[in-house]
């Protein structure tokens, strides 16, 4: 069984940047995710990290204690490995500059955007939650200070993206543009082993994931697509599966074959999911796994970001399912 480190060294020619810096990037991600794994797996036994932190984050959401723990774990871990020069986190209004040691300036040129713990409202009901991360090269000169433009890059410029799902097991899934690979943590030795090489969407999916509680204010096109999923024809009705945790819903859909939809709704007129640290990394994984990711009209990875925490409608899954969805939007919303 390959460990993550062995896999990276074996496939080092796939990564156009230094293997050493990639190993340090992953070392940071592994360190923080193991710390979070440990806490997630004992939530409920201690009051320490369960429930709300009492803080409302930049998103106007009630921050969970474990959100804050996860945010700090990744910041400290990236600082200690001296490979990242800047971080944007769902839990922080502005981006965070990490001043690397002068001798390492050429190495710590990576920009990380992260949702430290997505789906955290599910923590105390034992539903899978996850970390989502997206990595770019800085655009500004290493002699200058970082600017917001280092973070507002199109998703097509990502060099690495992935998630860690804290579920029945803890799995790190990532892509560097050469396929999607999953590594499962063996907690007894603290090593991530290759468990899901070359993940690909099944060509024919039969799962649809959307919060139908918002049905009343979906557009006509979305309402008709949901009815299409439910009618008895061909390989339908599809199975409805939605756990309210993007990483959990996406991981299942990528492996079993299904479409995930979070459109704009009355309470989220621009969609709920964040473009930079939720949709872009999941879209990169989607395309690398042979799928398609759009906002209902345009490719997610082509969207030029304008704000750090901007939201977007988000649809991802097998190409034929997402294309069918887009047809319903195009053919029905004109008339709505
Ligand atoms: P709703 C979690 O808060 C999250 O950002 C995603 O993980 C999840 O898919 C979505 O929101 C759930 O939102 O409105 O259906 O509860």
Coordinates of C-alpha atoms and ligand atoms in Angstrom, one line a residue:
X1 CA 0.0 0.0 0.0
X2 CA 1.3 3.4 -1.0
X3 CA 1.5 6.1 1.7
X4 CA 0.7 9.6 0.5
X5 CA 4.4 10.6 0.7
X6 CA 5.4 7.6 -1.4
X7 CA 2.7 8.3 -3.9
X8 CA 3.9 11.9 -4.4
X9 CA 7.5 10.9 -4.8
X10 CA 6.5 8.1 -7.3
X11 CA 4.5 10.6 -9.3
X12 CA 6.7 13.7 -8.8
X13 CA 7.0 14.2 -12.6
X14 CA 3.2 15.0 -12.6
X15 CA 3.8 18.1 -10.4
X16 CA 5.5 21.0 -12.3
X17 CA 6.8 22.5 -9.1
X18 CA 9.3 21.3 -6.5
X19 CA 8.5 17.9 -5.0
X20 CA 9.9 19.1 -1.8
X21 CA 7.5 22.0 -1.6
X22 CA 4.5 19.7 -2.5
X23 CA 5.6 17.3 0.3
X24 CA 5.7 20.2 2.7
X25 CA 2.3 21.4 1.6
X26 CA 0.8 17.9 2.2
X27 CA 2.7 17.6 5.5
X28 CA 0.9 20.7 6.7
X29 CA -2.5 19.4 5.5
X30 CA -1.9 15.9 7.0
X31 CA -0.8 17.4 10.4
X32 CA -3.9 19.6 10.7
X33 CA -6.3 17.0 9.5
X34 CA -5.1 14.4 12.0
X35 CA -5.6 16.9 14.8
X36 CA -9.1 17.5 13.6
X37 CA -9.8 13.8 13.1
X38 CA -8.9 13.2 16.7
X39 CA -11.3 15.9 18.0
X40 CA -14.1 15.0 15.6
X41 CA -14.0 11.4 16.7
X42 CA -14.5 12.3 20.4
X43 CA -17.1 15.1 20.1
X44 CA -19.8 14.4 22.6
X45 CA -17.3 12.9 25.1
X46 CA -16.1 16.4 26.1
X47 CA -18.0 19.7 26.2
X48 CA -14.7 21.4 25.2
X49 CA -15.3 21.4 21.5
X50 CA -19.0 20.8 21.0
X51 CA -21.5 23.5 20.2
X52 CA -21.3 27.1 19.3
X53 CA -18.2 29.3 19.9
X54 CA -20.6 32.2 20.5
X55 CA -18.9 34.0 17.6
X56 CA -20.7 35.0 14.3
X57 CA -18.3 34.5 11.5
X58 CA -17.9 36.7 8.4
X59 CA -20.6 34.7 6.7
X60 CA -23.1 35.7 9.4
X61 CA -23.1 32.1 10.6
X62 CA -22.9 30.8 14.1
X63 CA -19.3 29.6 14.3
X64 CA -19.0 26.1 16.0
X65 CA -16.1 25.6 18.4
X66 CA -14.7 23.0 16.1
X67 CA -14.7 25.5 13.2
X68 CA -12.4 27.7 15.2
X69 CA -10.2 24.8 16.3
X70 CA -9.9 23.6 12.6
X71 CA -9.1 27.1 11.4
X72 CA -6.3 27.5 14.0
X73 CA -5.0 24.0 13.3
X74 CA -4.5 24.8 9.6
X75 CA -3.0 28.2 10.1
X76 CA -0.5 26.9 12.7
X77 CA 0.4 23.9 10.5
X78 CA 1.0 26.0 7.4
X79 CA 3.1 28.4 9.4
X80 CA 5.2 25.7 10.8
X81 CA 6.1 24.1 7.5
X82 CA 7.1 27.4 5.9
X83 CA 5.7 26.7 2.5
X84 CA 2.7 28.9 2.3
X85 CA 2.8 32.7 2.0
X86 CA -0.9 33.5 2.4
X87 CA -4.2 31.9 3.5
X88 CA -7.8 32.9 3.0
X89 CA -10.2 31.1 5.3
X90 CA -13.9 31.0 5.6
X91 CA -13.4 31.8 9.3
X92 CA -11.4 35.0 8.7
X93 CA -12.7 38.2 7.1
X94 CA -9.3 39.1 5.5
X95 CA -6.5 37.0 4.1
X96 CA -3.7 36.1 6.4
X97 CA -0.1 36.8 5.4
X98 CA 2.5 34.3 6.5
X99 CA 6.0 35.9 6.6
X100 CA 8.3 33.0 5.7
X101 CA 12.0 33.0 6.6
X102 CA 14.0 35.1 4.2
X103 CA 16.0 32.0 3.0
X104 CA 12.8 30.2 2.1
X105 CA 11.1 33.0 0.2
X106 CA 11.3 31.2 -3.1
X107 CA 9.7 28.2 -1.6
X108 CA 6.8 29.6 0.3
X109 CA 5.1 31.0 -2.7
X110 CA 1.8 29.0 -2.3
X111 CA -1.5 30.6 -1.7
X112 CA -4.1 28.5 0.2
X113 CA -7.9 29.1 0.3
X114 CA -9.7 26.9 2.8
X115 CA -13.0 26.0 4.4
X116 CA -11.5 24.5 7.6
X117 CA -14.6 22.6 8.6
X118 CA -17.5 22.6 6.1
X119 CA -20.9 21.3 7.3
X120 CA -20.0 21.9 10.9
X121 CA -23.7 22.3 11.9
X122 CA -23.7 18.5 11.5
X123 CA -20.9 18.0 14.1
X124 CA -23.1 17.2 17.1
X125 CA -25.4 14.9 15.1
X126 CA -22.5 12.7 13.9
X127 CA -22.9 13.4 10.2
X128 CA -19.8 13.5 8.0
X129 CA -18.1 16.9 7.7
X130 CA -15.0 18.0 5.8
X131 CA -12.2 20.4 5.1
X132 CA -12.0 21.8 1.6
X133 CA -8.8 23.4 0.3
X134 CA -7.6 25.1 -2.9
X135 CA -3.9 26.0 -3.7
X136 CA -2.5 28.5 -6.2
X137 CA 0.9 30.0 -6.9
X138 CA 1.3 33.6 -5.8
X139 CA 1.0 36.1 -8.7
X140 CA 2.8 39.1 -7.0
X141 CA 6.6 39.3 -6.9
X142 CA 8.1 37.6 -3.8
X143 CA 9.8 41.0 -3.1
X144 CA 6.4 42.6 -2.7
X145 CA 3.6 42.2 -0.2
X146 CA 0.8 39.9 -1.1
X147 CA -2.3 41.6 -2.5
X148 CA -6.0 40.5 -2.8
X149 CA -5.3 39.6 -6.4
X150 CA -3.1 36.7 -5.3
X151 CA -6.3 35.2 -3.9
X152 CA -8.8 36.3 -6.6
X153 CA -7.5 33.9 -9.2
X154 CA -9.8 31.9 -11.5
X155 CA -10.4 28.3 -10.5
X156 CA -8.7 27.2 -13.7
X157 CA -5.4 28.4 -12.2
X158 CA -5.5 26.0 -9.2
X159 CA -2.4 23.8 -8.9
X160 CA -3.8 21.6 -6.1
X161 CA -7.3 21.1 -4.6
X162 CA -8.9 18.6 -2.4
X163 CA -10.9 17.8 0.7
X164 CA -10.6 15.7 3.9
X165 CA -13.9 13.9 4.8
X166 CA -14.2 13.1 8.5
X167 CA -16.8 10.2 8.3
X168 CA -16.8 6.5 9.0
X169 CA -13.1 6.9 8.1
X170 CA -11.0 10.0 7.4
X171 CA -10.1 10.2 3.7
X172 CA -7.9 12.8 2.0
X173 CA -9.0 13.3 -1.6
X174 CA -7.0 15.6 -3.9
X175 CA -6.0 16.4 -7.5
X176 CA -2.9 18.1 -8.9
X177 CA -4.4 18.0 -12.4
X178 CA -3.5 14.4 -13.0
X179 CA -6.6 12.6 -11.8
X180 CA -8.3 12.3 -8.4
X181 CA -6.9 10.1 -5.7
X182 CA -8.1 9.2 -2.2
X183 CA -6.0 8.3 0.8
X184 CA -7.5 6.8 4.0
X185 CA -6.0 7.6 7.4
X186 CA -4.9 4.6 9.4
X187 CA -5.2 6.2 12.9
X188 CA -3.3 3.4 14.5
X189 CA -0.1 4.6 12.8
X190 CA -1.2 8.1 11.7
X191 CA -0.5 7.4 8.0
X192 CA -2.7 8.2 5.0
X193 CA -2.7 5.2 2.6
X194 CA -3.8 5.1 -1.0
X195 CA -7.3 3.6 -1.0
X196 CA -9.1 5.2 -3.9
X197 CA -6.7 5.6 -6.9
X198 CA -8.1 7.4 -10.0
X199 CA -11.6 8.2 -8.8
X200 CA -13.9 8.7 -11.8
X201 CA -17.7 9.5 -11.9
X202 CA -19.7 6.5 -13.2
X203 CA -20.9 7.5 -16.6
X204 CA -24.6 6.9 -15.7
X205 CA -25.5 8.4 -12.4
X206 CA -28.7 7.9 -10.5
X207 CA -28.5 10.2 -7.5
X208 CA -29.7 13.8 -7.2
X209 CA -28.8 15.9 -4.3
X210 CA -30.6 19.2 -3.6
X211 CA -32.4 20.7 -0.6
X212 CA -36.0 20.3 -1.7
X213 CA -37.1 22.3 1.3
X214 CA -36.4 25.3 -0.9
X215 CA -38.7 24.0 -3.7
X216 CA -41.2 26.8 -3.4
X217 CA -38.7 29.4 -4.5
X218 CA -36.8 27.4 -7.1
X219 CA -37.0 28.7 -10.7
X220 CA -39.3 26.8 -13.1
X221 CA -36.3 25.2 -14.7
X222 CA -35.1 23.7 -11.4
X223 CA -38.6 22.5 -10.5
X224 CA -39.0 20.8 -13.8
X225 CA -35.5 19.2 -13.5
X226 CA -36.6 17.8 -10.1
X227 CA -39.8 16.3 -11.6
X228 CA -37.6 14.9 -14.5
X229 CA -35.4 13.1 -11.8
X230 CA -38.6 11.7 -10.2
X231 CA -40.4 10.4 -13.3
X232 CA -40.5 6.7 -14.1
X233 CA -38.5 6.5 -17.4
X234 CA -35.2 5.1 -18.6
X235 CA -33.0 4.8 -15.5
X236 CA -35.2 7.0 -13.5
X237 CA -36.6 7.8 -10.9
X238 CA -33.2 8.8 -9.5
X239 CA -32.5 8.3 -5.8
X240 CA -32.7 11.5 -3.6
X241 CA -29.8 11.8 -1.3
X242 CA -28.9 15.0 0.6
X243 CA -27.1 15.2 4.0
X244 CA -26.5 19.0 4.1
X245 CA -22.7 18.5 4.1
X246 CA -21.1 19.4 0.7
X247 CA -18.1 17.1 1.2
X248 CA -20.3 14.2 2.3
X249 CA -22.7 14.7 -0.5
X250 CA -20.0 15.2 -3.1
X251 CA -17.8 12.3 -2.0
X252 CA -20.8 9.9 -2.3
X253 CA -21.9 11.3 -5.7
X254 CA -18.4 11.2 -7.2
X255 CA -18.0 7.5 -6.2
X256 CA -21.6 6.3 -6.9
X257 CA -22.6 8.8 -9.6
X258 CA -24.9 11.7 -8.8
X259 CA -25.5 15.4 -9.3
X260 CA -25.2 18.0 -6.5
X261 CA -27.2 21.2 -6.9
X262 CA -27.2 24.3 -4.7
X263 CA -29.0 27.0 -6.8
X264 CA -29.9 30.5 -5.8
X265 CA -32.7 30.5 -3.3
X266 CA -34.8 33.2 -1.6
X267 CA -32.5 33.3 1.4
X268 CA -29.3 32.9 -0.8
X269 CA -30.0 35.0 -4.0
X270 CA -26.4 34.4 -5.2
X271 CA -26.3 30.8 -4.1
X272 CA -25.0 29.7 -0.6
X273 CA -21.7 28.1 -1.4
X274 CA -18.5 30.1 -1.6
X275 CA -16.7 30.3 -5.0
X276 CA -13.1 30.4 -3.8
X277 CA -12.8 27.7 -1.1
X278 CA -15.8 25.4 -1.7
X279 CA -16.9 25.5 -5.4
X280 CA -13.5 26.0 -7.2
X281 CA -11.8 23.1 -5.4
X282 CA -14.8 20.8 -5.8
X283 CA -15.1 21.9 -9.5
X284 CA -11.4 21.1 -10.1
X285 CA -11.9 17.6 -8.6
X286 CA -15.2 17.2 -10.6
X287 CA -13.5 17.9 -13.9
X288 CA -10.5 15.7 -13.1
X289 CA -13.0 12.9 -12.2
X290 CA -14.6 13.2 -15.7
X291 CA -17.5 15.4 -14.6
X292 CA -18.8 18.9 -15.1
X293 CA -19.2 21.9 -12.7
X294 CA -21.2 25.0 -13.5
X295 CA -23.3 27.8 -12.0
X296 CA -26.1 26.6 -14.3
X297 CA -24.8 28.6 -17.2
X298 CA -21.0 28.9 -17.1
X299 CA -18.1 26.7 -16.1
X300 CA -17.2 27.4 -12.4
X301 CA -13.5 27.3 -13.1
X302 CA -13.8 30.2 -15.6
X303 CA -15.5 32.6 -13.2
X304 CA -13.3 35.6 -12.4
X305 CA -13.6 36.2 -8.6
X306 CA -14.2 39.8 -7.4
X307 CA -14.5 39.1 -3.6
X308 CA -12.9 36.7 -1.2
X309 CA -16.1 35.3 0.2
X310 CA -18.4 35.6 -2.8
X311 CA -21.0 33.0 -3.4
X312 CA -22.3 31.3 -6.5
X313 CA -25.0 28.8 -7.5
X314 CA -23.2 25.5 -7.8
X315 CA -24.0 22.3 -9.8
X316 CA -21.6 19.4 -10.2
X317 CA -21.7 15.8 -11.3
X318 CA -21.5 13.5 -14.3
X319 CA -21.4 15.5 -17.6
X320 CA -24.7 14.2 -18.9
X321 CA -26.6 14.9 -15.7
X322 CA -25.2 18.5 -15.4
X323 CA -25.8 19.1 -19.1
X324 CA -29.4 17.9 -18.8
X325 CA -29.9 20.3 -15.8
X326 CA -28.5 23.2 -17.8
X327 CA -30.9 22.4 -20.7
X328 CA -33.8 22.7 -18.2
X329 CA -32.5 26.0 -17.0
X330 CA -32.1 27.3 -20.5
X331 CA -35.4 26.1 -21.9
X332 CA -37.6 27.1 -18.9
X333 CA -36.1 30.1 -17.3
X334 CA -36.6 32.2 -20.5
X335 CA -40.4 31.8 -20.0
X336 CA -40.2 32.3 -16.2
Ligands
LIG1 P1 -28.7 23.9 3.4 C1 -22.9 23.6 5.0 O1 -23.3 24.7 5.8 C2 -23.0 24.0 3.6 O2 -22.2 25.1 3.3 C3 -22.7 22.8 2.7 O3 -21.7 21.9 3.3 C4 -24.0 22.1 2.5 O4 -24.1 21.4 1.3 C5 -25.0 23.3 2.5 O5 -24.4 24.3 3.2 C6 -26.3 22.9 3.1 O6 -27.1 24.0 3.1 O7 -29.2 25.3 3.2 O8 -29.3 22.9 2.5 O9 -28.8 23.5 4.9

